[in-house]
């Protein structure tokens, strides 16, 4: 090759490199952390908003996530990726920094939520149709394990149960409930192969929670008054019923929306739990799990959530009284404020240290931000039929 040809080739290479750099500089990625970011579900449009709760700002929208009419989110350990569980069985991995879909799979016909393992390696999805739990590699979304929720029904036939209340637990476990089967299953992902253990529970567990220390798994029961609780430190003891017969002798109201136990409240050694089909928040002493009080509220509670400092309990409600939020003082156990964030309140999320709470109002197409000290509105943000709000601090909490 002549010197002239070498010079021409070099000039072309340099020009190409400069051109690539110029193209990249037009759309630079911001250099920032993800600790104050989050995702908000826009349930009617199959999209999520990427938000910044420090600046109280919407950074962008990611579309193409399918049916999000009932959706939830968990986060990778580095809080860069959000895993969105859609109602259509879709599992979507969203990159918060590039605001794009990193990966997406359709893993069932109808799913109801999921969890990420303690070590961050596995993402598990809970399914209504065909039932069971599917577990995926969090990096690639390749299938690791399929767990059919098989049981013998009342007719003595083999059947499949809906699975609900899926959470992560210490020791790299997953725990979930079977609605029709009335069982609680644990999955040990440290074992080779993963080890599944079954326990009898109460009638029709519909949702569940795990205490912040990961010790107690508690499933709400739709088929009877009470909750089914397992001590995960002593799983050999099985599940026992707590708060049995809390509505005995009373007429049960029509249930317009099932309560969610995920955001349940623990404050000053007390557990605040929504009562199914009643206008009450139940208070249980966590020493013996006996009920100590019923707090009358204005409707059927859906979310009963404590602020990070445990001083306040925020309660949202089912239709038709779902346009308000009531705030309970955890010490006096009295309602201290009734707020009106908008039409059809669906979800609440506290900022990590609890100075503010974000509230979604589906039919008002907005998010309302409140100061938790003054209980006054700080700002509102536009959103398209918003529902779930999920901040990235969930990446570092059990059961969220």
mmCIF file of C-alpha atoms in Angstrom:
data_model
loop_
_atom_site.group_PDB
_atom_site.id
_atom_site.type_symbol
_atom_site.label_atom_id
_atom_site.label_comp_id
_atom_site.label_asym_id
_atom_site.label_seq_id
_atom_site.Cartn_x
_atom_site.Cartn_y
_atom_site.Cartn_z
ATOM 1 C CA UNK A 1 0.000 0.000 0.000
ATOM 2 C CA UNK A 2 1.409 3.431 -0.978
ATOM 3 C CA UNK A 3 1.869 6.263 1.498
ATOM 4 C CA UNK A 4 -0.928 8.183 -0.273
ATOM 5 C CA UNK A 5 -3.367 5.287 0.100
ATOM 6 C CA UNK A 6 -2.412 4.875 3.768
ATOM 7 C CA UNK A 7 -3.073 8.570 4.346
ATOM 8 C CA UNK A 8 -6.467 8.346 2.644
ATOM 9 C CA UNK A 9 -7.465 5.309 4.730
ATOM 10 C CA UNK A 10 -6.376 7.094 7.911
ATOM 11 C CA UNK A 11 -8.377 10.208 7.012
ATOM 12 C CA UNK A 12 -11.483 8.118 6.344
ATOM 13 C CA UNK A 13 -11.121 6.322 9.700
ATOM 14 C CA UNK A 14 -10.681 9.587 11.609
ATOM 15 C CA UNK A 15 -13.660 11.126 9.842
ATOM 16 C CA UNK A 16 -15.798 8.116 10.712
ATOM 17 C CA UNK A 17 -14.707 8.268 14.374
ATOM 18 C CA UNK A 18 -15.468 11.980 14.598
ATOM 19 C CA UNK A 19 -18.820 11.389 12.955
ATOM 20 C CA UNK A 20 -19.710 8.688 15.491
ATOM 21 C CA UNK A 21 -18.682 10.913 18.381
ATOM 22 C CA UNK A 22 -20.753 13.766 16.990
ATOM 23 C CA UNK A 23 -23.776 11.473 16.678
ATOM 24 C CA UNK A 24 -23.364 10.266 20.268
ATOM 25 C CA UNK A 25 -22.980 13.792 21.599
ATOM 26 C CA UNK A 26 -26.412 14.725 20.246
ATOM 27 C CA UNK A 27 -28.084 12.318 22.703
ATOM 28 C CA UNK A 28 -25.822 12.010 25.746
ATOM 29 C CA UNK A 29 -26.945 9.791 28.609
ATOM 30 C CA UNK A 30 -27.052 11.699 31.890
ATOM 31 C CA UNK A 31 -24.503 10.637 34.475
ATOM 32 C CA UNK A 32 -26.573 10.114 37.612
ATOM 33 C CA UNK A 33 -27.638 7.651 40.261
ATOM 34 C CA UNK A 34 -31.015 5.954 40.485
ATOM 35 C CA UNK A 35 -31.638 6.272 44.226
ATOM 36 C CA UNK A 36 -34.329 8.935 43.882
ATOM 37 C CA UNK A 37 -36.033 7.515 40.797
ATOM 38 C CA UNK A 38 -39.146 5.420 40.420
ATOM 39 C CA UNK A 39 -41.767 4.066 38.039
ATOM 40 C CA UNK A 40 -45.451 4.950 37.906
ATOM 41 C CA UNK A 41 -47.843 2.594 36.131
ATOM 42 C CA UNK A 42 -50.133 4.143 33.516
ATOM 43 C CA UNK A 43 -52.668 1.352 33.482
ATOM 44 C CA UNK A 44 -54.790 2.275 30.445
ATOM 45 C CA UNK A 45 -51.965 2.949 27.985
ATOM 46 C CA UNK A 46 -49.493 0.155 28.735
ATOM 47 C CA UNK A 47 -46.839 2.661 29.713
ATOM 48 C CA UNK A 48 -44.784 3.690 32.734
ATOM 49 C CA UNK A 49 -43.456 7.056 33.805
ATOM 50 C CA UNK A 50 -39.878 7.423 35.015
ATOM 51 C CA UNK A 51 -39.972 9.949 37.870
ATOM 52 C CA UNK A 52 -37.527 11.787 40.124
ATOM 53 C CA UNK A 53 -38.900 12.257 43.654
ATOM 54 C CA UNK A 54 -36.180 14.741 44.653
ATOM 55 C CA UNK A 55 -37.153 17.206 41.932
ATOM 56 C CA UNK A 56 -40.770 15.972 41.881
ATOM 57 C CA UNK A 57 -40.493 15.625 38.128
ATOM 58 C CA UNK A 58 -41.449 13.263 35.305
ATOM 59 C CA UNK A 59 -38.286 12.380 33.357
ATOM 60 C CA UNK A 60 -39.888 10.356 30.598
ATOM 61 C CA UNK A 61 -42.338 7.694 29.495
ATOM 62 C CA UNK A 62 -41.668 4.101 28.414
ATOM 63 C CA UNK A 63 -44.358 2.532 26.231
ATOM 64 C CA UNK A 64 -45.169 -0.938 24.943
ATOM 65 C CA UNK A 65 -45.600 -2.843 28.217
ATOM 66 C CA UNK A 66 -48.936 -4.474 27.367
ATOM 67 C CA UNK A 67 -51.866 -4.816 29.760
ATOM 68 C CA UNK A 68 -51.054 -2.947 32.980
ATOM 69 C CA UNK A 69 -54.577 -2.988 34.444
ATOM 70 C CA UNK A 70 -53.086 -4.735 37.472
ATOM 71 C CA UNK A 71 -49.328 -4.238 37.551
ATOM 72 C CA UNK A 72 -46.474 -4.079 40.036
ATOM 73 C CA UNK A 73 -42.713 -3.484 39.967
ATOM 74 C CA UNK A 74 -39.594 -4.817 41.692
ATOM 75 C CA UNK A 75 -36.025 -3.593 41.189
ATOM 76 C CA UNK A 76 -32.575 -5.002 40.529
ATOM 77 C CA UNK A 77 -30.004 -4.731 43.320
ATOM 78 C CA UNK A 78 -28.333 -1.744 41.645
ATOM 79 C CA UNK A 79 -31.762 -0.099 41.206
ATOM 80 C CA UNK A 80 -31.127 0.494 37.519
ATOM 81 C CA UNK A 81 -33.719 -1.958 36.208
ATOM 82 C CA UNK A 82 -37.381 -2.239 37.088
ATOM 83 C CA UNK A 83 -39.190 -5.531 36.443
ATOM 84 C CA UNK A 84 -42.815 -4.810 35.574
ATOM 85 C CA UNK A 85 -45.395 -7.573 36.020
ATOM 86 C CA UNK A 86 -48.387 -7.051 33.711
ATOM 87 C CA UNK A 87 -51.843 -8.564 33.776
ATOM 88 C CA UNK A 88 -51.337 -10.127 30.345
ATOM 89 C CA UNK A 89 -48.549 -12.351 31.644
ATOM 90 C CA UNK A 90 -45.864 -9.977 30.442
ATOM 91 C CA UNK A 91 -42.602 -9.575 32.359
ATOM 92 C CA UNK A 92 -40.829 -6.426 31.189
ATOM 93 C CA UNK A 93 -37.348 -5.294 32.203
ATOM 94 C CA UNK A 94 -37.159 -1.483 32.054
ATOM 95 C CA UNK A 95 -33.876 0.454 32.067
ATOM 96 C CA UNK A 96 -34.468 3.585 34.162
ATOM 97 C CA UNK A 97 -31.367 5.391 32.862
ATOM 98 C CA UNK A 98 -31.999 4.946 29.149
ATOM 99 C CA UNK A 99 -35.788 4.880 29.660
ATOM 100 C CA UNK A 100 -36.143 1.922 27.329
ATOM 101 C CA UNK A 101 -37.324 -1.700 27.462
ATOM 102 C CA UNK A 102 -34.243 -3.849 28.033
ATOM 103 C CA UNK A 103 -36.123 -7.151 27.641
ATOM 104 C CA UNK A 104 -39.658 -8.501 27.657
ATOM 105 C CA UNK A 105 -41.236 -11.973 27.748
ATOM 106 C CA UNK A 106 -44.822 -13.236 27.862
ATOM 107 C CA UNK A 107 -44.696 -15.992 30.452
ATOM 108 C CA UNK A 108 -48.370 -16.833 31.122
ATOM 109 C CA UNK A 109 -51.938 -15.927 30.264
ATOM 110 C CA UNK A 110 -52.706 -13.824 33.345
ATOM 111 C CA UNK A 111 -50.253 -12.826 36.058
ATOM 112 C CA UNK A 112 -50.765 -11.027 39.357
ATOM 113 C CA UNK A 113 -47.359 -9.839 40.563
ATOM 114 C CA UNK A 114 -43.912 -11.043 41.428
ATOM 115 C CA UNK A 115 -40.749 -10.775 43.486
ATOM 116 C CA UNK A 116 -36.968 -10.670 43.127
ATOM 117 C CA UNK A 117 -34.735 -12.953 45.169
ATOM 118 C CA UNK A 118 -32.600 -11.790 48.064
ATOM 119 C CA UNK A 119 -29.422 -12.111 45.990
ATOM 120 C CA UNK A 120 -31.013 -10.439 42.962
ATOM 121 C CA UNK A 121 -30.388 -13.405 40.646
ATOM 122 C CA UNK A 122 -33.979 -14.549 40.163
ATOM 123 C CA UNK A 123 -37.282 -12.906 39.305
ATOM 124 C CA UNK A 124 -40.412 -14.904 40.128
ATOM 125 C CA UNK A 125 -43.893 -14.299 38.692
ATOM 126 C CA UNK A 126 -47.193 -15.335 40.275
ATOM 127 C CA UNK A 127 -49.908 -16.443 37.844
ATOM 128 C CA UNK A 128 -53.698 -16.718 37.729
ATOM 129 C CA UNK A 129 -53.730 -18.548 34.394
ATOM 130 C CA UNK A 130 -52.698 -21.291 34.157
ATOM 131 C CA UNK A 131 -51.666 -20.866 37.786
ATOM 132 C CA UNK A 132 -48.304 -21.593 39.331
ATOM 133 C CA UNK A 133 -45.103 -19.588 39.635
ATOM 134 C CA UNK A 134 -42.423 -19.127 36.982
ATOM 135 C CA UNK A 135 -38.875 -18.123 37.924
ATOM 136 C CA UNK A 136 -36.458 -16.346 35.567
ATOM 137 C CA UNK A 137 -32.839 -15.287 35.407
ATOM 138 C CA UNK A 138 -32.925 -11.566 36.240
ATOM 139 C CA UNK A 139 -30.185 -10.760 33.730
ATOM 140 C CA UNK A 140 -31.495 -12.575 30.652
ATOM 141 C CA UNK A 141 -35.147 -13.355 31.580
ATOM 142 C CA UNK A 142 -34.495 -16.959 30.594
ATOM 143 C CA UNK A 143 -36.657 -19.527 32.405
ATOM 144 C CA UNK A 144 -35.000 -21.104 35.437
ATOM 145 C CA UNK A 145 -37.928 -23.004 36.986
ATOM 146 C CA UNK A 146 -41.624 -23.598 36.358
ATOM 147 C CA UNK A 147 -43.743 -24.517 39.396
ATOM 148 C CA UNK A 148 -47.275 -25.740 38.606
ATOM 149 C CA UNK A 149 -49.674 -25.025 41.482
ATOM 150 C CA UNK A 150 -51.165 -28.514 41.425
ATOM 151 C CA UNK A 151 -53.596 -29.699 44.084
ATOM 152 C CA UNK A 152 -56.484 -32.128 44.532
ATOM 153 C CA UNK A 153 -59.852 -30.337 44.441
ATOM 154 C CA UNK A 154 -63.062 -31.152 46.337
ATOM 155 C CA UNK A 155 -64.063 -33.632 43.614
ATOM 156 C CA UNK A 156 -60.840 -35.546 44.128
ATOM 157 C CA UNK A 157 -59.429 -34.399 40.790
ATOM 158 C CA UNK A 158 -56.041 -32.897 40.005
ATOM 159 C CA UNK A 159 -56.414 -29.167 39.425
ATOM 160 C CA UNK A 160 -54.422 -25.927 39.102
ATOM 161 C CA UNK A 161 -54.699 -23.099 41.644
ATOM 162 C CA UNK A 162 -54.270 -19.378 41.234
ATOM 163 C CA UNK A 163 -51.143 -18.192 43.037
ATOM 164 C CA UNK A 164 -51.107 -14.956 45.015
ATOM 165 C CA UNK A 165 -49.070 -13.106 47.609
ATOM 166 C CA UNK A 166 -45.641 -13.931 46.161
ATOM 167 C CA UNK A 167 -42.781 -12.409 48.198
ATOM 168 C CA UNK A 168 -39.056 -12.862 48.619
ATOM 169 C CA UNK A 169 -37.784 -14.057 51.990
ATOM 170 C CA UNK A 170 -34.384 -14.417 53.707
ATOM 171 C CA UNK A 171 -32.219 -17.350 52.711
ATOM 172 C CA UNK A 172 -33.022 -16.785 49.035
ATOM 173 C CA UNK A 173 -36.546 -18.120 49.441
ATOM 174 C CA UNK A 174 -39.762 -17.286 47.648
ATOM 175 C CA UNK A 175 -43.083 -17.707 49.483
ATOM 176 C CA UNK A 176 -46.552 -17.642 47.928
ATOM 177 C CA UNK A 177 -50.143 -18.726 48.557
ATOM 178 C CA UNK A 178 -52.562 -20.865 46.556
ATOM 179 C CA UNK A 179 -56.078 -19.394 46.461
ATOM 180 C CA UNK A 180 -58.215 -22.447 45.670
ATOM 181 C CA UNK A 181 -55.911 -24.942 47.370
ATOM 182 C CA UNK A 182 -55.722 -23.021 50.643
ATOM 183 C CA UNK A 183 -51.984 -23.602 50.935
ATOM 184 C CA UNK A 184 -48.710 -21.722 51.424
ATOM 185 C CA UNK A 185 -45.619 -22.878 49.527
ATOM 186 C CA UNK A 186 -41.964 -21.976 50.061
ATOM 187 C CA UNK A 187 -39.224 -22.305 47.437
ATOM 188 C CA UNK A 188 -35.593 -22.579 48.531
ATOM 189 C CA UNK A 189 -33.487 -21.264 45.637
ATOM 190 C CA UNK A 190 -30.245 -22.152 47.452
ATOM 191 C CA UNK A 191 -30.993 -25.871 47.180
ATOM 192 C CA UNK A 192 -30.001 -27.891 44.093
ATOM 193 C CA UNK A 193 -32.503 -28.404 42.618
ATOM 194 C CA UNK A 194 -34.696 -25.732 44.266
ATOM 195 C CA UNK A 195 -36.724 -27.262 47.096
ATOM 196 C CA UNK A 196 -40.490 -26.706 47.363
ATOM 197 C CA UNK A 197 -42.329 -27.188 50.679
ATOM 198 C CA UNK A 198 -46.123 -27.100 51.075
ATOM 199 C CA UNK A 199 -48.146 -26.036 54.126
ATOM 200 C CA UNK A 200 -51.869 -25.990 54.839
ATOM 201 C CA UNK A 201 -53.348 -22.502 55.277
ATOM 202 C CA UNK A 202 -56.810 -21.066 55.813
ATOM 203 C CA UNK A 203 -59.628 -20.838 53.282
ATOM 204 C CA UNK A 204 -58.937 -18.885 50.080
ATOM 205 C CA UNK A 205 -55.824 -16.807 50.816
ATOM 206 C CA UNK A 206 -56.137 -13.784 48.515
ATOM 207 C CA UNK A 207 -53.017 -11.700 49.237
ATOM 208 C CA UNK A 208 -50.161 -11.673 51.680
ATOM 209 C CA UNK A 209 -47.269 -9.783 53.194
ATOM 210 C CA UNK A 210 -43.982 -10.417 54.913
ATOM 211 C CA UNK A 211 -42.882 -8.440 57.960
ATOM 212 C CA UNK A 212 -39.946 -6.070 57.370
ATOM 213 C CA UNK A 213 -37.547 -8.393 59.219
ATOM 214 C CA UNK A 214 -38.605 -11.289 56.992
ATOM 215 C CA UNK A 215 -39.813 -13.446 59.849
ATOM 216 C CA UNK A 216 -43.604 -13.637 59.488
ATOM 217 C CA UNK A 217 -45.510 -14.383 56.298
ATOM 218 C CA UNK A 218 -49.190 -13.484 56.679
ATOM 219 C CA UNK A 219 -51.929 -14.273 54.166
ATOM 220 C CA UNK A 220 -55.318 -12.572 54.229
ATOM 221 C CA UNK A 221 -58.231 -14.988 53.946
ATOM 222 C CA UNK A 222 -61.235 -14.324 51.739
ATOM 223 C CA UNK A 223 -63.096 -17.507 52.608
ATOM 224 C CA UNK A 224 -63.116 -16.890 56.370
ATOM 225 C CA UNK A 225 -62.590 -14.121 58.903
ATOM 226 C CA UNK A 226 -58.965 -14.207 59.907
ATOM 227 C CA UNK A 227 -55.435 -14.356 58.573
ATOM 228 C CA UNK A 228 -53.042 -17.260 58.120
ATOM 229 C CA UNK A 229 -49.533 -16.706 59.540
ATOM 230 C CA UNK A 230 -46.269 -18.609 59.167
ATOM 231 C CA UNK A 231 -43.187 -18.053 61.297
ATOM 232 C CA UNK A 232 -40.425 -18.479 58.700
ATOM 233 C CA UNK A 233 -37.859 -18.879 61.471
ATOM 234 C CA UNK A 234 -39.743 -22.037 62.463
ATOM 235 C CA UNK A 235 -41.488 -23.291 59.307
ATOM 236 C CA UNK A 236 -41.839 -26.752 60.852
ATOM 237 C CA UNK A 237 -44.632 -25.279 62.990
ATOM 238 C CA UNK A 238 -46.729 -24.669 59.884
ATOM 239 C CA UNK A 239 -49.322 -21.936 59.470
ATOM 240 C CA UNK A 240 -51.701 -20.828 62.193
ATOM 241 C CA UNK A 241 -54.769 -18.585 62.137
ATOM 242 C CA UNK A 242 -54.598 -15.149 63.736
ATOM 243 C CA UNK A 243 -57.451 -12.676 64.326
ATOM 244 C CA UNK A 244 -59.976 -15.518 63.914
ATOM 245 C CA UNK A 245 -63.634 -14.599 63.630
ATOM 246 C CA UNK A 246 -63.057 -10.842 63.690
ATOM 247 C CA UNK A 247 -66.433 -10.320 62.011
ATOM 248 C CA UNK A 248 -68.377 -13.033 63.814
ATOM 249 C CA UNK A 249 -72.063 -12.193 64.223
ATOM 250 C CA UNK A 250 -71.870 -9.232 61.832
ATOM 251 C CA UNK A 251 -73.307 -8.909 58.337
ATOM 252 C CA UNK A 252 -70.553 -8.833 55.785
ATOM 253 C CA UNK A 253 -70.710 -6.038 53.192
ATOM 254 C CA UNK A 254 -70.226 -6.615 49.438
ATOM 255 C CA UNK A 255 -66.497 -6.543 48.659
ATOM 256 C CA UNK A 256 -65.874 -4.035 45.840
ATOM 257 C CA UNK A 257 -62.089 -4.399 45.820
ATOM 258 C CA UNK A 258 -59.894 -6.803 47.705
ATOM 259 C CA UNK A 259 -57.550 -5.189 50.236
ATOM 260 C CA UNK A 260 -53.836 -5.219 49.494
ATOM 261 C CA UNK A 261 -51.668 -6.435 52.331
ATOM 262 C CA UNK A 262 -48.307 -5.565 50.754
ATOM 263 C CA UNK A 263 -48.271 -2.082 52.220
ATOM 264 C CA UNK A 264 -49.556 -3.061 55.623
ATOM 265 C CA UNK A 265 -48.611 -0.952 58.613
ATOM 266 C CA UNK A 266 -46.466 -1.844 61.612
ATOM 267 C CA UNK A 267 -46.107 0.809 64.279
ATOM 268 C CA UNK A 268 -45.139 0.687 67.963
ATOM 269 C CA UNK A 269 -45.411 -3.098 68.113
ATOM 270 C CA UNK A 270 -48.866 -3.068 66.549
ATOM 271 C CA UNK A 271 -50.016 -4.339 63.162
ATOM 272 C CA UNK A 272 -52.685 -2.341 61.313
ATOM 273 C CA UNK A 273 -54.579 -4.580 58.883
ATOM 274 C CA UNK A 274 -57.503 -3.866 56.496
ATOM 275 C CA UNK A 275 -60.687 -5.804 57.324
ATOM 276 C CA UNK A 276 -62.268 -7.580 54.346
ATOM 277 C CA UNK A 277 -65.793 -6.330 53.636
ATOM 278 C CA UNK A 278 -65.848 -3.900 56.587
ATOM 279 C CA UNK A 279 -65.238 -0.215 57.209
ATOM 280 C CA UNK A 280 -62.513 -0.968 59.712
ATOM 281 C CA UNK A 281 -58.790 -1.110 60.220
ATOM 282 C CA UNK A 282 -57.891 -3.893 62.641
ATOM 283 C CA UNK A 283 -55.090 -3.441 65.182
ATOM 284 C CA UNK A 284 -53.230 -6.518 66.426
ATOM 285 C CA UNK A 285 -50.577 -6.797 69.123
ATOM 286 C CA UNK A 286 -47.564 -8.440 67.474
ATOM 287 C CA UNK A 287 -46.512 -10.114 70.727
ATOM 288 C CA UNK A 288 -49.403 -12.559 70.642
ATOM 289 C CA UNK A 289 -51.284 -11.479 67.468
ATOM 290 C CA UNK A 290 -54.481 -10.825 69.377
ATOM 291 C CA UNK A 291 -56.741 -8.030 68.175
ATOM 292 C CA UNK A 292 -56.629 -4.993 70.448
ATOM 293 C CA UNK A 293 -58.764 -2.481 68.572
ATOM 294 C CA UNK A 294 -60.962 -1.782 65.560
ATOM 295 C CA UNK A 295 -60.611 1.680 64.020
ATOM 296 C CA UNK A 296 -63.736 2.811 62.140
ATOM 297 C CA UNK A 297 -62.917 4.387 58.763
ATOM 298 C CA UNK A 298 -65.047 5.944 56.037
ATOM 299 C CA UNK A 299 -65.071 2.965 53.641
ATOM 300 C CA UNK A 300 -63.617 -0.457 52.886
ATOM 301 C CA UNK A 301 -59.836 -0.065 53.229
ATOM 302 C CA UNK A 302 -57.596 -1.250 50.401
ATOM 303 C CA UNK A 303 -54.124 -0.025 51.399
ATOM 304 C CA UNK A 304 -53.181 0.525 55.047
ATOM 305 C CA UNK A 305 -49.621 1.882 54.983
ATOM 306 C CA UNK A 306 -47.338 3.267 57.666
ATOM 307 C CA UNK A 307 -44.962 6.147 57.081
ATOM 308 C CA UNK A 308 -41.262 5.216 57.381
ATOM 309 C CA UNK A 309 -41.134 6.684 60.910
ATOM 310 C CA UNK A 310 -44.307 4.725 61.851
ATOM 311 C CA UNK A 311 -46.020 7.854 63.208
ATOM 312 C CA UNK A 312 -48.801 7.881 60.615
ATOM 313 C CA UNK A 313 -51.053 5.277 59.010
ATOM 314 C CA UNK A 314 -52.388 6.228 55.567
ATOM 315 C CA UNK A 315 -55.537 4.441 54.359
ATOM 316 C CA UNK A 316 -57.035 4.310 50.859
ATOM 317 C CA UNK A 317 -60.429 2.859 50.002
ATOM 318 C CA UNK A 318 -62.454 0.770 47.590
ATOM 319 C CA UNK A 319 -65.246 2.037 45.320
ATOM 320 C CA UNK A 320 -67.535 3.907 45.801
ATOM 321 C CA UNK A 321 -65.728 5.924 48.490
ATOM 322 C CA UNK A 322 -62.356 5.888 46.812
ATOM 323 C CA UNK A 323 -61.781 9.624 46.324
ATOM 324 C CA UNK A 324 -60.300 10.218 49.758
ATOM 325 C CA UNK A 325 -57.370 9.148 51.922
ATOM 326 C CA UNK A 326 -57.552 9.096 55.710
ATOM 327 C CA UNK A 327 -54.529 9.586 57.965
ATOM 328 C CA UNK A 328 -54.426 7.857 61.371
ATOM 329 C CA UNK A 329 -52.067 8.811 64.191
ATOM 330 C CA UNK A 330 -50.362 5.558 65.218
ATOM 331 C CA UNK A 331 -50.224 6.468 68.920
ATOM 332 C CA UNK A 332 -53.705 7.862 69.499
ATOM 333 C CA UNK A 333 -55.143 5.600 66.743
ATOM 334 C CA UNK A 334 -57.443 8.432 65.749
ATOM 335 C CA UNK A 335 -58.096 9.848 62.296
ATOM 336 C CA UNK A 336 -56.279 13.176 62.126
ATOM 337 C CA UNK A 337 -57.011 14.203 58.557
ATOM 338 C CA UNK A 338 -59.181 13.275 55.582
ATOM 339 C CA UNK A 339 -57.622 14.286 52.266
ATOM 340 C CA UNK A 340 -59.099 14.480 48.761
ATOM 341 C CA UNK A 341 -56.287 13.797 46.249
ATOM 342 C CA UNK A 342 -58.642 13.216 43.293
ATOM 343 C CA UNK A 343 -61.017 10.756 41.682
ATOM 344 C CA UNK A 344 -60.335 7.024 42.164
ATOM 345 C CA UNK A 345 -57.280 6.887 44.408
ATOM 346 C CA UNK A 346 -55.376 3.677 43.623
ATOM 347 C CA UNK A 347 -51.965 3.740 45.268
ATOM 348 C CA UNK A 348 -49.647 5.554 47.672
ATOM 349 C CA UNK A 349 -45.862 5.558 48.017
ATOM 350 C CA UNK A 350 -43.713 7.271 50.644
ATOM 351 C CA UNK A 351 -40.383 8.773 49.732
ATOM 352 C CA UNK A 352 -37.601 6.700 51.355
ATOM 353 C CA UNK A 353 -37.273 8.858 54.477
ATOM 354 C CA UNK A 354 -40.945 9.690 54.624
ATOM 355 C CA UNK A 355 -40.994 13.470 54.224
ATOM 356 C CA UNK A 356 -43.520 13.151 51.391
ATOM 357 C CA UNK A 357 -46.074 10.709 50.047
ATOM 358 C CA UNK A 358 -47.186 10.394 46.417
ATOM 359 C CA UNK A 359 -50.827 9.456 45.732
ATOM 360 C CA UNK A 360 -52.210 8.342 42.349
ATOM 361 C CA UNK A 361 -55.714 9.361 41.251
ATOM 362 C CA UNK A 362 -56.681 7.352 38.192
ATOM 363 C CA UNK A 363 -59.725 9.293 37.008
ATOM 364 C CA UNK A 364 -58.162 12.683 37.702
ATOM 365 C CA UNK A 365 -55.083 11.716 35.647
ATOM 366 C CA UNK A 366 -52.676 13.000 38.235
ATOM 367 C CA UNK A 367 -50.266 12.278 41.050
ATOM 368 C CA UNK A 368 -50.659 14.400 44.192
ATOM 369 C CA UNK A 369 -47.647 14.897 46.455
ATOM 370 C CA UNK A 370 -48.242 15.639 50.166
ATOM 371 C CA UNK A 371 -45.921 16.827 52.904
ATOM 372 C CA UNK A 372 -46.329 14.265 55.704
ATOM 373 C CA UNK A 373 -45.566 16.787 58.437
ATOM 374 C CA UNK A 374 -48.080 19.450 57.435
ATOM 375 C CA UNK A 375 -50.420 17.098 55.525
ATOM 376 C CA UNK A 376 -50.649 19.825 52.892
ATOM 377 C CA UNK A 377 -50.414 19.375 49.130
ATOM 378 C CA UNK A 378 -46.964 20.132 47.713
ATOM 379 C CA UNK A 379 -47.558 19.670 43.986
ATOM 380 C CA UNK A 380 -49.330 17.590 41.356
ATOM 381 C CA UNK A 381 -47.932 15.772 38.343
ATOM 382 C CA UNK A 382 -49.868 14.767 35.203
ATOM 383 C CA UNK A 383 -50.177 11.059 34.389
ATOM 384 C CA UNK A 384 -52.374 8.931 32.144
ATOM 385 C CA UNK A 385 -54.710 6.849 34.339
ATOM 386 C CA UNK A 386 -52.009 6.267 36.978
ATOM 387 C CA UNK A 387 -52.112 3.388 39.432
ATOM 388 C CA UNK A 388 -49.064 1.852 41.140
ATOM 389 C CA UNK A 389 -46.167 4.051 42.293
ATOM 390 C CA UNK A 390 -42.858 2.275 42.961
ATOM 391 C CA UNK A 391 -39.667 4.050 44.094
ATOM 392 C CA UNK A 392 -36.263 2.390 43.735
ATOM 393 C CA UNK A 393 -35.588 2.170 47.481
ATOM 394 C CA UNK A 394 -37.719 -0.989 47.225
ATOM 395 C CA UNK A 395 -34.592 -2.631 45.770
ATOM 396 C CA UNK A 396 -33.179 -2.852 49.284
ATOM 397 C CA UNK A 397 -36.259 -4.006 51.228
ATOM 398 C CA UNK A 398 -37.617 -7.509 51.799
ATOM 399 C CA UNK A 399 -41.015 -8.354 50.381
ATOM 400 C CA UNK A 400 -41.253 -5.323 48.102
#
